[in-house]
PDB file of C-alpha atoms in Angstrom:
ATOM      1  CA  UNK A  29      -0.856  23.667  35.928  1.00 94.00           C
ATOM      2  CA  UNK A  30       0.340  27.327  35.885  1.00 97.00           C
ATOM      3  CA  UNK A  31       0.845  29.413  32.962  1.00 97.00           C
ATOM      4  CA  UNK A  32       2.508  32.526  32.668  1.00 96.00           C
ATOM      5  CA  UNK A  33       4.253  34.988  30.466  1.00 96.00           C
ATOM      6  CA  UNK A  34       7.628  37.402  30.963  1.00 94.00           C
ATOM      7  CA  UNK A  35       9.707  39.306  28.521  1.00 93.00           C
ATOM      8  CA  UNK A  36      13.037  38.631  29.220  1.00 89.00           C
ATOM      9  CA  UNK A  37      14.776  41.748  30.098  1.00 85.00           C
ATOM     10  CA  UNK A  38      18.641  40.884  30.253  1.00 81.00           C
ATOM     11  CA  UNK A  39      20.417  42.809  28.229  1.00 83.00           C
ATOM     12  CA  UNK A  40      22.019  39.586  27.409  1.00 82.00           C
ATOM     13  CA  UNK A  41      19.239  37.322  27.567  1.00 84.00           C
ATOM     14  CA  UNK A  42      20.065  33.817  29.172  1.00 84.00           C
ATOM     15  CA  UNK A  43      23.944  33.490  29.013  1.00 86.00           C
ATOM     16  CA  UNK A  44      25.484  31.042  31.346  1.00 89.00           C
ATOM     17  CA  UNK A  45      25.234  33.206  34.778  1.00 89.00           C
ATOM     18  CA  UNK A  46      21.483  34.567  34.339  1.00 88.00           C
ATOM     19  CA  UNK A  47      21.017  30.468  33.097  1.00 90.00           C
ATOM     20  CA  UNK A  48      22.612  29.200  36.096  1.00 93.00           C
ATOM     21  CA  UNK A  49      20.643  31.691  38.642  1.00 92.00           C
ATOM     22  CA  UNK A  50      17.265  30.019  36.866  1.00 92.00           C
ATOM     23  CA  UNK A  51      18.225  26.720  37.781  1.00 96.00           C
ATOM     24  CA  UNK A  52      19.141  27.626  41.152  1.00 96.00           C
ATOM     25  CA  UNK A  53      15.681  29.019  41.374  1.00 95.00           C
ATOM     26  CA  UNK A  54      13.832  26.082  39.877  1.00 96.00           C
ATOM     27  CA  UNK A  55      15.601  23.522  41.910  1.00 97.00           C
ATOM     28  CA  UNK A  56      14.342  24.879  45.538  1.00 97.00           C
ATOM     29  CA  UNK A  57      11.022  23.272  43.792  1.00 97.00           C
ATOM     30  CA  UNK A  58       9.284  20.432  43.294  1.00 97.00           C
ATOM     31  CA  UNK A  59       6.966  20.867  40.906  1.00 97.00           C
ATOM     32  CA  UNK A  60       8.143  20.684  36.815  1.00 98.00           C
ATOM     33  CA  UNK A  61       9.225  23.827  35.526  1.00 98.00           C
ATOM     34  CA  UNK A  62       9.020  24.602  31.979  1.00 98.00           C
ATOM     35  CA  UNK A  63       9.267  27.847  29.334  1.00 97.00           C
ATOM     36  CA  UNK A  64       8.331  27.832  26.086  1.00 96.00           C
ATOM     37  CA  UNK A  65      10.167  29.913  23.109  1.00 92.00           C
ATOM     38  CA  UNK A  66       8.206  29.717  19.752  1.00 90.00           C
ATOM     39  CA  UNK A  67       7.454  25.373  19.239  1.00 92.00           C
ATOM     40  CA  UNK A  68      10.711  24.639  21.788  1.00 93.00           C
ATOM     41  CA  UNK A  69      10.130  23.586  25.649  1.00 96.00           C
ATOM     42  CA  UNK A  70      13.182  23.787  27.918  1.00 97.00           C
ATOM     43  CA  UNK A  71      13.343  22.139  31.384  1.00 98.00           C
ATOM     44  CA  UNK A  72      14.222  25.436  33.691  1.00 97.00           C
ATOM     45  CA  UNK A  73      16.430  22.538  35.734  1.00 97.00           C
ATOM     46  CA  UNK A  74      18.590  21.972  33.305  1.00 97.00           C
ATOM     47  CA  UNK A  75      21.231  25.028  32.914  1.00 96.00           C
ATOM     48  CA  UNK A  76      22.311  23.021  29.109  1.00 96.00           C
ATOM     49  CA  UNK A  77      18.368  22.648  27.843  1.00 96.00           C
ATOM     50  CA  UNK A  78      18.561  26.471  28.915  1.00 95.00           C
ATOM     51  CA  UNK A  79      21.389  27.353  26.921  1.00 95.00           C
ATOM     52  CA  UNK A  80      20.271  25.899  23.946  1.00 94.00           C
ATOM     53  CA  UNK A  81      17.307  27.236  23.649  1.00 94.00           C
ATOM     54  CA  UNK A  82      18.952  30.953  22.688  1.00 91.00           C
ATOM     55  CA  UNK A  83      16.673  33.394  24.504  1.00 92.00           C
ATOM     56  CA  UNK A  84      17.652  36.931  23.695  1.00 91.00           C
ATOM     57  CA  UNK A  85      16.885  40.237  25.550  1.00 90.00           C
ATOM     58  CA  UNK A  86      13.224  41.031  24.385  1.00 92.00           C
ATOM     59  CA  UNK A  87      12.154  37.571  23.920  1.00 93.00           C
ATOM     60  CA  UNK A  88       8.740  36.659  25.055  1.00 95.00           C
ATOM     61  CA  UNK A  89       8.957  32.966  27.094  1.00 95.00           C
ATOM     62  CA  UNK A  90       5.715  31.255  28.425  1.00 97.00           C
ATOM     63  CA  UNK A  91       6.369  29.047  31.905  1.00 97.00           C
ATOM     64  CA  UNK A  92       4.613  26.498  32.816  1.00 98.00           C
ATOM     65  CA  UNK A  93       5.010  24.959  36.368  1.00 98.00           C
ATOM     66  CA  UNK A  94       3.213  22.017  37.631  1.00 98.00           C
ATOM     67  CA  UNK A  95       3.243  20.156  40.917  1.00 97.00           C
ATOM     68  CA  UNK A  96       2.441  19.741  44.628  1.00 97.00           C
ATOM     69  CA  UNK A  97       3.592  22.997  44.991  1.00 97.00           C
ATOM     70  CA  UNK A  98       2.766  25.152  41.924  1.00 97.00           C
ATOM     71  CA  UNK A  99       1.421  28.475  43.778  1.00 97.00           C
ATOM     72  CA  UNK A 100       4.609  28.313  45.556  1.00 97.00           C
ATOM     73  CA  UNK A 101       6.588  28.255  42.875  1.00 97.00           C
ATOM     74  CA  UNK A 102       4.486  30.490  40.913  1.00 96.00           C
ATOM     75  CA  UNK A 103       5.492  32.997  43.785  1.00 96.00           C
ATOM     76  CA  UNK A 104       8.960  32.564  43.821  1.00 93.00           C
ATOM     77  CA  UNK A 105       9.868  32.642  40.251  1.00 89.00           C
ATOM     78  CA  UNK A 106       8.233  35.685  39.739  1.00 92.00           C
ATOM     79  CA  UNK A 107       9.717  37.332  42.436  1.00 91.00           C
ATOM     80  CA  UNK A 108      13.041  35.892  41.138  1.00 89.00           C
ATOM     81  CA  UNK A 109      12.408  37.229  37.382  1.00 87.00           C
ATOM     82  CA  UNK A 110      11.198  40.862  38.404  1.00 87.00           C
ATOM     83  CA  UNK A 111      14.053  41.120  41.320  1.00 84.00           C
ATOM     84  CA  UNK A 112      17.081  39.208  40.970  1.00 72.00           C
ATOM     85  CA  UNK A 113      17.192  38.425  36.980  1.00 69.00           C
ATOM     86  CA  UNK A 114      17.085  41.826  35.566  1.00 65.00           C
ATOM     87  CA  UNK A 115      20.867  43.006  34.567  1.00 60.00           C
ATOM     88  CA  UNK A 116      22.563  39.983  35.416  1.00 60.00           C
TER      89      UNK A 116
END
């Protein structure tokens, strides 16, 4: 399993579009795809589990992604979060 930590840093933290980017992103994987806010977990497939969980610009998340192809995954979703998530 991979562990990692970002700050979200959408001014409007994850609203439906930024939400429905994140699933888009987590779907070209295999592996589970989790975050973490505070005690919660939220499947990063599921854009409703995503919108529940309130994230607001700021907010610290921990992901967790585990599978056949975890360093994969690991790779894209951080590219995704640093280049395409910002502002959305």
């Amino acid at each position: 399993m991979i562990q990692f930590e970002y700050v979200i840093e959408n001014p409007s933290g994850f609203h439906a579009r930024p939400a429905s980017m994140l699933v888009k992103e987590a779907m070209l994987y295999k592996s589970s795809i989790h975050f973490q806010r505070g005690n919660v977990r939220v499947n990063c497939k599921s854009i409703m589990a995503i919108l529940s969980a309130g994230v607001k610009n700021g907010e610290q998340v921990k992901f967790n992604i585990e599978g056949e192809d975890e360093v994969d995954a690991e790779k894209g979703f951080k590219s995704f979060l640093e280049n395409s998530f910002k502002g959305v």
